[in-house]
Tab-separated table of N, CA and C in Angstrom:
chain	number	residue	atom	x	y	z
A	20	MET	N	-15.261	-0.902	-13.049
A	20	MET	CA	-14.476	-1.695	-12.549
A	20	MET	C	-13.112	-1.353	-11.945
A	21	SER	N	-12.772	-1.665	-10.677
A	21	SER	CA	-11.547	-0.748	-10.190
A	21	SER	C	-10.328	-1.733	-10.623
A	22	GLU	N	-9.149	-0.797	-10.428
A	22	GLU	CA	-8.086	-1.325	-10.779
A	22	GLU	C	-7.397	-2.423	-10.027
A	23	LYS	N	-6.864	-3.589	-10.435
A	23	LYS	CA	-6.391	-4.700	-9.658
A	23	LYS	C	-5.179	-4.124	-8.680
A	24	SER	N	-5.045	-4.781	-7.709
A	24	SER	CA	-3.971	-4.518	-6.798
A	24	SER	C	-3.274	-5.911	-6.503
A	25	TYR	N	-2.029	-5.828	-6.514
A	25	TYR	CA	-1.257	-6.919	-6.223
A	25	TYR	C	-0.885	-7.224	-4.652
A	26	TYR	N	-0.899	-8.223	-4.137
A	26	TYR	CA	-0.486	-8.154	-2.488
A	26	TYR	C	0.274	-9.667	-2.366
A	27	THR	N	1.017	-9.663	-1.234
A	27	THR	CA	1.452	-10.782	-0.849
A	27	THR	C	0.500	-11.391	0.012
A	28	GLU	N	0.710	-12.686	0.475
A	28	GLU	CA	-0.230	-13.268	1.238
A	28	GLU	C	-0.181	-12.374	2.781
A	29	GLU	N	0.708	-11.947	3.117
A	29	GLU	CA	1.031	-11.295	4.592
A	29	GLU	C	0.304	-9.970	4.053
A	30	GLY	N	0.632	-9.309	3.054
A	30	GLY	CA	-0.219	-7.855	2.797
A	30	GLY	C	-1.607	-7.914	2.989
A	31	PHE	N	-2.134	-8.994	2.164
A	31	PHE	CA	-3.622	-9.286	1.999
A	31	PHE	C	-4.268	-9.522	3.203
A	32	LYS	N	-3.493	-10.286	4.232
A	32	LYS	CA	-4.110	-10.474	5.440
A	32	LYS	C	-4.212	-9.356	6.467
A	33	LYS	N	-3.106	-8.571	6.228
A	33	LYS	CA	-3.300	-7.240	7.124
A	33	LYS	C	-4.384	-6.322	6.397
A	34	LEU	N	-4.452	-6.455	5.240
A	34	LEU	CA	-5.732	-5.638	4.855
A	34	LEU	C	-6.928	-5.899	5.191
A	35	LYS	N	-7.354	-7.222	5.143
A	35	LYS	CA	-8.540	-7.938	5.389
A	35	LYS	C	-8.639	-7.580	7.202
A	36	GLU	N	-7.622	-7.702	7.887
A	36	GLU	CA	-7.779	-7.495	9.496
A	36	GLU	C	-7.847	-6.021	9.702
A	37	GLU	N	-7.355	-5.069	8.922
A	37	GLU	CA	-7.869	-3.665	9.153
A	37	GLU	C	-9.117	-3.318	8.809
A	38	LEU	N	-9.807	-4.014	7.880
A	38	LEU	CA	-11.016	-3.657	7.365
A	38	LEU	C	-12.286	-4.292	8.430
A	39	GLU	N	-11.789	-5.427	8.906
A	39	GLU	CA	-12.515	-6.129	9.990
A	39	GLU	C	-12.583	-5.445	11.283
A	40	GLN	N	-11.408	-4.925	11.803
A	40	GLN	CA	-11.378	-3.928	12.783
A	40	GLN	C	-12.305	-2.590	12.480
A	41	LEU	N	-12.177	-1.944	11.468
A	41	LEU	CA	-13.063	-0.956	11.022
A	41	LEU	C	-14.286	-1.296	11.162
A	42	LYS	N	-14.964	-2.517	10.606
A	42	LYS	CA	-16.245	-2.970	10.560
A	42	LYS	C	-16.615	-3.116	12.086
A	43	SER	N	-16.023	-4.245	12.782
A	43	SER	CA	-16.403	-4.477	13.966
A	43	SER	C	-16.091	-3.799	15.175
A	44	VAL	N	-15.192	-2.850	15.288
A	44	VAL	CA	-14.598	-2.060	16.363
A	44	VAL	C	-15.325	-0.646	16.197
A	45	GLU	N	-14.696	-0.090	15.014
A	45	GLU	CA	-14.664	1.482	14.976
A	45	GLU	C	-16.145	1.784	14.423
A	46	ARG	N	-16.787	0.944	13.872
A	46	ARG	CA	-18.400	1.472	13.276
A	46	ARG	C	-18.960	1.390	14.458
A	47	PRO	N	-19.217	0.386	15.371
A	47	PRO	CA	-20.044	0.386	16.504
A	47	PRO	C	-19.631	1.678	17.432
A	48	LYS	N	-18.281	2.028	17.455
A	48	LYS	CA	-17.875	3.147	18.416
A	48	LYS	C	-18.689	4.543	17.544
A	49	ALA	N	-18.686	4.593	16.284
A	49	ALA	CA	-19.028	5.901	15.896
A	49	ALA	C	-20.616	5.783	16.037
A	50	SER	N	-21.343	4.731	15.974
A	50	SER	CA	-22.926	4.797	16.183
A	50	SER	C	-23.118	5.101	17.642
A	51	GLN	N	-22.230	4.509	18.549
A	51	GLN	CA	-22.412	4.966	19.880
A	51	GLN	C	-22.199	6.515	20.189
A	52	ALA	N	-21.093	6.865	19.676
A	52	ALA	CA	-20.660	8.387	19.651
A	52	ALA	C	-22.061	9.212	19.300
A	53	ILE	N	-22.851	9.009	18.177
A	53	ILE	CA	-23.756	9.732	17.819
A	53	ILE	C	-25.183	9.382	18.753
A	54	ALA	N	-25.220	8.271	19.190
A	54	ALA	CA	-26.495	8.144	20.265
A	54	ALA	C	-26.003	8.915	21.613
A	55	ASP	N	-24.810	8.986	21.892
A	55	ASP	CA	-24.443	9.811	23.177
A	55	ASP	C	-24.640	11.343	22.759
A	56	ALA	N	-24.258	11.732	21.612
A	56	ALA	CA	-24.499	13.108	21.370
A	56	ALA	C	-26.103	13.483	21.236
A	57	ARG	N	-26.762	12.391	20.775
A	57	ARG	CA	-28.347	12.713	20.597
A	57	ARG	C	-28.814	12.714	21.773
A	58	ASP	N	-28.576	12.229	22.640
A	58	ASP	CA	-29.103	12.096	24.009
A	58	ASP	C	-28.768	13.390	24.838
A	59	LYS	N	-27.814	14.359	24.184
A	59	LYS	CA	-27.483	15.458	24.952
A	59	LYS	C	-28.652	16.742	24.682
A	60	GLY	N	-29.689	16.437	23.679
A	60	GLY	CA	-30.735	17.424	23.634
A	60	GLY	C	-30.775	17.976	22.424
A	61	ASP	N	-31.176	19.047	21.894
A	61	ASP	CA	-31.504	19.523	20.622
A	61	ASP	C	-30.458	19.478	19.585
A	62	LEU	N	-30.763	18.764	18.608
A	62	LEU	CA	-29.798	18.568	17.516
A	62	LEU	C	-29.338	19.648	16.827
A	63	SER	N	-30.211	20.685	16.414
A	63	SER	CA	-30.044	21.778	15.863
A	63	SER	C	-28.906	22.435	16.155
A	64	GLU	N	-28.457	22.364	17.592
A	64	GLU	CA	-27.548	23.201	18.133
A	64	GLU	C	-26.318	22.419	18.748
A	65	ASN	N	-26.193	21.293	18.323
A	65	ASN	CA	-25.324	20.175	19.038
A	65	ASN	C	-24.244	19.859	17.953
A	66	ALA	N	-23.082	20.373	18.410
A	66	ALA	CA	-22.011	20.494	17.421
A	66	ALA	C	-21.290	19.123	17.687
A	67	GLU	N	-21.389	18.380	18.868
A	67	GLU	CA	-20.916	17.243	19.310
A	67	GLU	C	-21.638	16.123	18.000
A	68	TYR	N	-22.879	16.309	18.007
A	68	TYR	CA	-23.838	15.524	17.105
A	68	TYR	C	-23.211	15.598	15.823
A	69	ASP	N	-22.994	16.913	15.282
A	69	ASP	CA	-22.602	17.133	13.777
A	69	ASP	C	-21.127	16.291	13.658
A	70	ALA	N	-20.404	16.584	14.582
A	70	ALA	CA	-19.261	15.945	14.538
A	70	ALA	C	-19.139	14.547	14.447
A	71	ALA	N	-19.900	13.902	15.466
A	71	ALA	CA	-20.225	12.363	15.285
A	71	ALA	C	-20.576	11.774	14.054
A	72	LYS	N	-21.674	12.715	13.433
A	72	LYS	CA	-22.070	12.275	12.196
A	72	LYS	C	-20.911	12.276	10.946
A	73	GLU	N	-20.391	13.428	11.238
A	73	GLU	CA	-19.230	13.779	9.952
A	73	GLU	C	-18.378	12.569	10.146
A	74	ALA	N	-17.748	11.944	11.422
A	74	ALA	CA	-16.665	11.030	11.663
A	74	ALA	C	-17.495	9.758	11.228
A	75	GLN	N	-18.645	9.551	11.432
A	75	GLN	CA	-19.329	8.272	11.019
A	75	GLN	C	-19.251	8.112	9.429
A	76	GLY	N	-19.530	9.364	8.645
A	76	GLY	CA	-19.429	9.509	7.339
A	76	GLY	C	-17.896	9.142	6.563
A	77	MET	N	-16.943	9.656	7.382
A	77	MET	CA	-15.675	9.574	7.202
A	77	MET	C	-15.217	8.176	7.217
A	78	LEU	N	-15.884	7.284	8.131
A	78	LEU	CA	-15.462	5.914	8.694
A	78	LEU	C	-16.223	5.107	7.664
A	79	GLU	N	-17.353	5.380	7.138
A	79	GLU	CA	-18.063	4.558	6.165
A	79	GLU	C	-17.424	4.754	4.840
A	80	MET	N	-16.830	5.804	4.677
A	80	MET	CA	-15.928	6.380	3.240
A	80	MET	C	-14.881	5.221	3.152
A	81	LYS	N	-14.260	5.308	4.127
A	81	LYS	CA	-12.896	4.510	4.264
A	81	LYS	C	-13.197	2.957	4.098
A	82	ILE	N	-14.445	2.416	5.041
A	82	ILE	CA	-14.787	1.215	4.804
A	82	ILE	C	-14.989	0.782	3.365
A	83	ALA	N	-15.832	1.685	2.688
A	83	ALA	CA	-16.213	1.351	1.361
A	83	ALA	C	-14.874	1.325	0.558
A	84	LYS	N	-13.876	2.379	0.517
A	84	LYS	CA	-12.864	1.993	-0.204
A	84	LYS	C	-11.967	0.928	0.025
A	85	MET	N	-11.821	0.484	1.368
A	85	MET	CA	-11.040	-1.036	1.560
A	85	MET	C	-11.699	-1.975	1.219
A	86	GLU	N	-13.231	-1.986	1.083
A	86	GLU	CA	-13.849	-3.004	0.649
A	86	GLU	C	-13.531	-3.243	-0.915
A	87	ALA	N	-13.418	-2.078	-1.534
A	87	ALA	CA	-13.021	-2.356	-3.006
A	87	ALA	C	-11.668	-2.577	-2.967
A	88	LEU	N	-10.788	-2.496	-2.410
A	88	LEU	CA	-9.370	-2.531	-2.608
A	88	LEU	C	-9.592	-4.318	-2.175
A	89	VAL	N	-10.218	-4.794	-1.254
A	89	VAL	CA	-10.220	-6.331	-1.025
A	89	VAL	C	-10.701	-6.965	-2.139
A	90	SER	N	-11.747	-6.499	-2.802
A	90	SER	CA	-12.563	-7.236	-4.128
A	90	SER	C	-11.681	-7.064	-5.062
A	91	SER	N	-10.801	-6.257	-5.312
A	91	SER	CA	-10.170	-6.270	-6.720
A	91	SER	C	-8.362	-6.702	-6.210
A	92	ALA	N	-8.168	-7.112	-4.974
A	92	ALA	CA	-6.744	-7.564	-4.813
A	92	ALA	C	-6.726	-8.986	-5.285
A	93	ARG	N	-5.468	-9.250	-5.631
A	93	ARG	CA	-5.086	-10.241	-6.196
A	93	ARG	C	-3.886	-10.492	-5.395
A	94	ILE	N	-3.678	-11.929	-5.025
A	94	ILE	CA	-2.377	-12.479	-4.045
A	94	ILE	C	-1.329	-13.094	-5.093
A	95	ILE	N	-0.409	-12.745	-5.034
A	95	ILE	CA	0.673	-13.090	-5.915
A	95	ILE	C	1.375	-14.401	-5.249
A	96	ASP	N	1.508	-15.396	-6.119
A	96	ASP	CA	2.332	-16.686	-5.675
A	96	ASP	C	3.729	-16.312	-5.773
A	97	GLU	N	4.468	-16.087	-4.837
A	97	GLU	CA	5.786	-15.714	-4.834
A	97	GLU	C	6.808	-16.643	-5.282
A	98	SER	N	6.356	-18.063	-5.379
A	98	SER	CA	7.025	-19.139	-5.870
A	98	SER	C	7.422	-19.065	-7.788
A	99	GLN	N	6.232	-18.361	-8.188
A	99	GLN	CA	6.108	-18.295	-9.488
A	99	GLN	C	6.735	-17.136	-10.164
A	100	ILE	N	7.416	-16.036	-9.334
A	100	ILE	CA	7.943	-14.912	-9.685
A	100	ILE	C	9.284	-15.345	-10.534
A	101	ASP	N	9.255	-14.876	-11.873
A	101	ASP	CA	10.421	-14.934	-12.651
A	101	ASP	C	11.782	-13.758	-11.980
A	102	THR	N	12.791	-14.313	-11.961
A	102	THR	CA	13.907	-13.612	-11.382
A	102	THR	C	14.908	-13.189	-12.398
A	103	SER	N	14.544	-13.359	-13.732
A	103	SER	CA	15.437	-12.808	-14.761
A	103	SER	C	15.074	-11.351	-15.000
A	104	LYS	N	14.080	-10.927	-14.699
A	104	LYS	CA	13.656	-9.186	-14.830
A	104	LYS	C	13.018	-8.784	-13.560
A	105	VAL	N	13.001	-7.653	-13.282
A	105	VAL	CA	12.300	-6.842	-12.182
A	105	VAL	C	10.885	-7.032	-12.390
A	106	LEU	N	10.143	-7.589	-11.332
A	106	LEU	CA	8.577	-7.676	-11.239
A	106	LEU	C	8.261	-7.176	-9.895
A	107	VAL	N	6.929	-7.351	-9.586
A	107	VAL	CA	6.293	-7.044	-8.253
A	107	VAL	C	6.990	-7.986	-7.458
A	108	LEU	N	7.464	-7.752	-6.283
A	108	LEU	CA	7.895	-8.708	-5.192
A	108	LEU	C	9.332	-9.064	-5.669
A	109	SER	N	9.840	-8.373	-6.523
A	109	SER	CA	11.466	-8.653	-6.875
A	109	SER	C	12.161	-8.079	-5.825
A	110	SER	N	13.223	-8.567	-5.320
A	110	SER	CA	14.285	-7.755	-4.592
A	110	SER	C	15.287	-7.415	-5.209
A	111	VAL	N	15.802	-6.194	-5.484
A	111	VAL	CA	16.702	-5.683	-6.389
A	111	VAL	C	17.746	-4.904	-5.692
A	112	LYS	N	19.090	-5.406	-5.903
A	112	LYS	CA	20.272	-4.769	-5.409
A	112	LYS	C	20.576	-3.694	-6.729
A	113	LEU	N	20.625	-2.614	-6.148
A	113	LEU	CA	21.090	-1.529	-7.340
A	113	LEU	C	22.440	-0.774	-6.812
A	114	LYS	N	22.924	-0.339	-7.820
A	114	LYS	CA	24.248	0.794	-7.587
A	114	LYS	C	23.891	1.982	-8.267
A	115	ASN	N	23.956	3.172	-7.498
A	115	ASN	CA	23.552	4.371	-7.881
A	115	ASN	C	24.915	4.702	-8.880
A	116	GLN	N	24.819	4.921	-10.222
A	116	GLN	CA	25.876	5.149	-10.952
A	116	GLN	C	26.867	6.584	-10.740
A	117	ALA	N	26.064	7.592	-10.054
A	117	ALA	CA	26.544	8.948	-9.771
A	117	ALA	C	27.467	8.807	-8.602
A	118	ASN	N	27.060	7.915	-7.466
A	118	ASN	CA	28.062	8.084	-6.061
A	118	ASN	C	28.591	6.563	-5.872
A	119	GLY	N	28.142	5.655	-6.698
A	119	GLY	CA	28.600	4.236	-6.586
A	119	GLY	C	27.960	3.577	-5.069
A	120	MET	N	26.804	4.366	-4.628
A	120	MET	CA	26.092	3.788	-3.301
A	120	MET	C	25.540	2.658	-3.795
A	121	GLN	N	25.223	1.549	-2.990
A	121	GLN	CA	24.419	0.475	-3.207
A	121	GLN	C	23.294	0.385	-2.329
A	122	MET	N	22.160	-0.184	-2.919
A	122	MET	CA	20.902	-0.311	-1.869
A	122	MET	C	20.377	-1.399	-2.548
A	123	LYS	N	19.364	-1.876	-1.785
A	123	LYS	CA	18.314	-3.249	-2.067
A	123	LYS	C	17.007	-2.753	-1.907
A	124	TYR	N	15.979	-2.911	-2.669
A	124	TYR	CA	14.725	-2.569	-2.594
A	124	TYR	C	13.961	-3.845	-3.003
A	125	THR	N	12.626	-4.203	-2.339
A	125	THR	CA	11.673	-4.946	-2.663
A	125	THR	C	10.783	-4.303	-3.123
A	126	LEU	N	10.236	-4.510	-4.524
A	126	LEU	CA	8.906	-3.899	-5.035
A	126	LEU	C	7.775	-4.532	-4.567
A	127	VAL	N	6.965	-3.931	-3.976
A	127	VAL	CA	5.679	-4.276	-3.481
A	127	VAL	C	4.354	-3.230	-3.882
A	128	ALA	N	3.242	-3.844	-3.372
A	128	ALA	CA	1.897	-3.291	-3.904
A	128	ALA	C	2.092	-1.736	-3.074
A	129	GLU	N	1.369	-0.720	-3.517
A	129	GLU	CA	1.262	0.725	-3.057
A	129	GLU	C	1.200	0.522	-1.510
A	130	SER	N	0.140	-0.208	-1.132
A	130	SER	CA	-0.265	-0.129	0.442
A	130	SER	C	0.677	-0.934	1.227
A	131	GLU	N	1.769	-1.580	0.633
A	131	GLU	CA	2.482	-2.407	1.356
A	131	GLU	C	3.928	-1.734	1.624
A	132	ALA	N	4.069	-0.726	0.834
A	132	ALA	CA	5.243	0.241	0.645
A	132	ALA	C	5.597	0.772	2.074
A	133	ASN	N	7.114	0.568	2.502
A	133	ASN	CA	7.525	1.145	3.813
A	133	ASN	C	9.096	1.217	3.532
A	134	LEU	N	9.598	2.227	3.174
A	134	LEU	CA	10.862	2.740	2.883
A	134	LEU	C	11.916	2.365	4.268
A	135	LYS	N	11.226	2.316	5.288
A	135	LYS	CA	12.216	1.930	6.426
A	135	LYS	C	12.513	0.222	6.248
A	136	THR	N	11.887	-0.341	5.815
A	136	THR	CA	12.150	-1.725	5.580
A	136	THR	C	12.610	-2.212	4.293
A	137	GLY	N	12.888	-1.221	3.468
A	137	GLY	CA	13.365	-1.324	2.159
A	137	GLY	C	12.078	-1.842	1.016
A	138	LYS	N	10.990	-1.588	1.395
A	138	LYS	CA	9.838	-1.903	0.394
A	138	LYS	C	9.180	-0.775	-0.389
A	139	ILE	N	9.721	-0.730	-1.482
A	139	ILE	CA	8.907	0.472	-2.515
A	139	ILE	C	7.938	0.259	-3.218
A	140	SER	N	7.007	1.126	-3.556
A	140	SER	CA	5.877	0.673	-4.407
A	140	SER	C	6.348	0.587	-5.801
A	141	VAL	N	5.599	-0.179	-6.413
A	141	VAL	CA	5.885	-0.374	-7.992
A	141	VAL	C	5.348	0.763	-8.535
A	142	THR	N	4.506	1.727	-8.021
A	142	THR	CA	3.912	2.752	-8.605
A	142	THR	C	4.955	4.063	-8.417
A	143	SER	N	5.882	3.977	-7.656
A	143	SER	CA	6.698	5.042	-7.245
A	143	SER	C	7.603	5.217	-8.588
A	144	PRO	N	8.220	6.555	-8.611
A	144	PRO	CA	9.197	6.570	-9.725
A	144	PRO	C	10.315	5.513	-10.008
A	145	ILE	N	10.945	5.226	-8.729
A	145	ILE	CA	12.114	4.077	-8.715
A	145	ILE	C	11.358	2.884	-9.205
A	146	GLY	N	10.248	2.519	-8.723
A	146	GLY	CA	9.612	1.307	-8.716
A	146	GLY	C	9.224	1.114	-10.431
A	147	LYS	N	8.473	2.108	-10.884
A	147	LYS	CA	8.314	2.186	-12.416
A	147	LYS	C	9.515	2.044	-13.125
A	148	GLY	N	10.522	2.760	-12.805
A	148	GLY	CA	11.816	2.685	-13.536
A	148	GLY	C	12.663	1.405	-13.440
A	149	LEU	N	12.180	0.593	-12.652
A	149	LEU	CA	13.054	-0.531	-12.429
A	149	LEU	C	12.090	-1.875	-13.126
A	150	LEU	N	10.761	-1.845	-13.229
A	150	LEU	CA	9.940	-2.881	-13.826
A	150	LEU	C	10.623	-3.265	-15.159
A	151	GLY	N	10.763	-4.699	-15.327
A	151	GLY	CA	11.127	-5.081	-16.722
A	151	GLY	C	12.566	-4.876	-16.826
A	152	LYS	N	13.334	-4.690	-16.070
A	152	LYS	CA	14.560	-4.528	-16.243
A	152	LYS	C	15.266	-5.664	-15.910
A	153	SER	N	16.561	-6.060	-16.364
A	153	SER	CA	17.436	-7.342	-15.985
A	153	SER	C	18.590	-6.847	-15.438
A	154	VAL	N	19.167	-8.062	-14.846
A	154	VAL	CA	20.806	-7.612	-14.141
A	154	VAL	C	21.540	-7.078	-15.196
A	155	GLY	N	22.344	-6.052	-15.055
A	155	GLY	CA	23.187	-5.421	-15.970
A	155	GLY	C	22.776	-4.106	-16.593
A	156	ASP	N	21.240	-4.245	-16.738
A	156	ASP	CA	20.642	-2.898	-17.320
A	156	ASP	C	20.920	-1.806	-16.535
A	157	ILE	N	20.997	-0.671	-16.935
A	157	ILE	CA	20.968	0.488	-16.290
A	157	ILE	C	19.652	1.333	-16.325
A	158	ALA	N	18.985	1.469	-15.223
A	158	ALA	CA	17.610	2.031	-15.284
A	158	ALA	C	17.772	3.499	-15.143
A	159	GLU	N	17.215	4.384	-15.940
A	159	GLU	CA	17.448	5.699	-15.777
A	159	GLU	C	15.739	6.386	-15.316
A	160	ILE	N	15.961	6.466	-14.004
A	160	ILE	CA	14.716	6.865	-13.305
A	160	ILE	C	14.593	8.689	-12.958
A	161	LYS	N	13.407	8.903	-13.591
A	161	LYS	CA	13.106	10.383	-13.513
A	161	LYS	C	12.749	10.451	-12.239
A	162	VAL	N	13.463	11.517	-11.239
A	162	VAL	CA	13.084	11.809	-9.730
A	162	VAL	C	13.050	13.429	-10.100
A	163	PRO	N	12.194	14.050	-8.997
A	163	PRO	CA	12.125	15.633	-8.811
A	163	PRO	C	13.389	16.719	-9.296
A	164	ASN	N	14.537	15.976	-8.942
A	164	ASN	CA	15.777	16.718	-9.301
A	164	ASN	C	16.709	16.322	-10.285
A	165	GLY	N	15.990	15.563	-11.191
A	165	GLY	CA	16.730	14.968	-12.358
A	165	GLY	C	16.903	13.694	-12.887
A	166	VAL	N	17.568	13.009	-13.342
A	166	VAL	CA	17.490	11.451	-13.614
A	166	VAL	C	18.754	10.799	-12.629
A	167	LEU	N	18.193	9.634	-12.322
A	167	LEU	CA	18.979	8.814	-11.652
A	167	LEU	C	19.425	7.814	-12.378
A	168	LYS	N	20.622	7.298	-12.459
A	168	LYS	CA	21.130	6.119	-13.329
A	168	LYS	C	21.327	5.062	-12.200
A	169	MET	N	20.766	3.836	-12.190
A	169	MET	CA	20.962	2.862	-11.408
A	169	MET	C	21.104	1.730	-12.220
A	170	GLU	N	22.463	1.059	-11.754
A	170	GLU	CA	22.674	-0.322	-12.496
A	170	GLU	C	22.005	-1.282	-11.538
A	171	ILE	N	21.374	-2.259	-12.169
A	171	ILE	CA	20.866	-3.447	-11.536
A	171	ILE	C	21.920	-4.666	-11.298
A	172	LEU	N	22.375	-4.777	-10.100
A	172	LEU	CA	23.128	-5.765	-9.536
A	172	LEU	C	22.747	-7.428	-9.669
A	173	GLU	N	21.579	-7.425	-9.191
A	173	GLU	CA	21.159	-8.533	-8.757
A	173	GLU	C	19.579	-8.602	-8.435
A	174	ILE	N	19.022	-9.589	-8.983
A	174	ILE	CA	17.218	-9.613	-8.659
A	174	ILE	C	17.228	-11.173	-7.943
A	175	THR	N	16.439	-10.986	-7.019
A	175	THR	CA	16.278	-12.116	-6.136
A	175	THR	C	14.744	-12.207	-5.626
A	176	ARG	N	14.188	-13.237	-4.999
A	176	ARG	CA	12.729	-13.513	-4.469
A	176	ARG	C	13.149	-13.805	-3.058
A	177	GLU	N	12.645	-12.867	-2.149
A	177	GLU	CA	12.701	-13.150	-0.770
A	177	GLU	C	11.456	-13.968	-0.213
């Protein structure tokens, strides 16, 4: 049994759309590439055919992996999120104790993480360090170059 992964409604929709794209567009393209290469003659010395077969194998592996993700995915009802402590889909305003810098992150599933938009994975060191903490707590987060001390200023749901 694969591990459950949690998604927002939007994140789950994107995952399913990507899987559908792979199945309905990319899979036929891979089959066509194999057919085109096969038409070029002797298969024992046909590098194009070998490459097309390998690409198809990689595509099928990706499809299988995404199907497993979809089947183990759980959609989180954002209205039911407790804002008294940091959970998945919590938006957390933090203050770095070392330099006083403030930042805001939203904790999301690994596949939805995007640092540019302030979304970090719950499986990242910062995400793991924040989970379960409440406003006023100091989270000590182990990072490659030491320990970050982050004060939790605010927890919201966006």
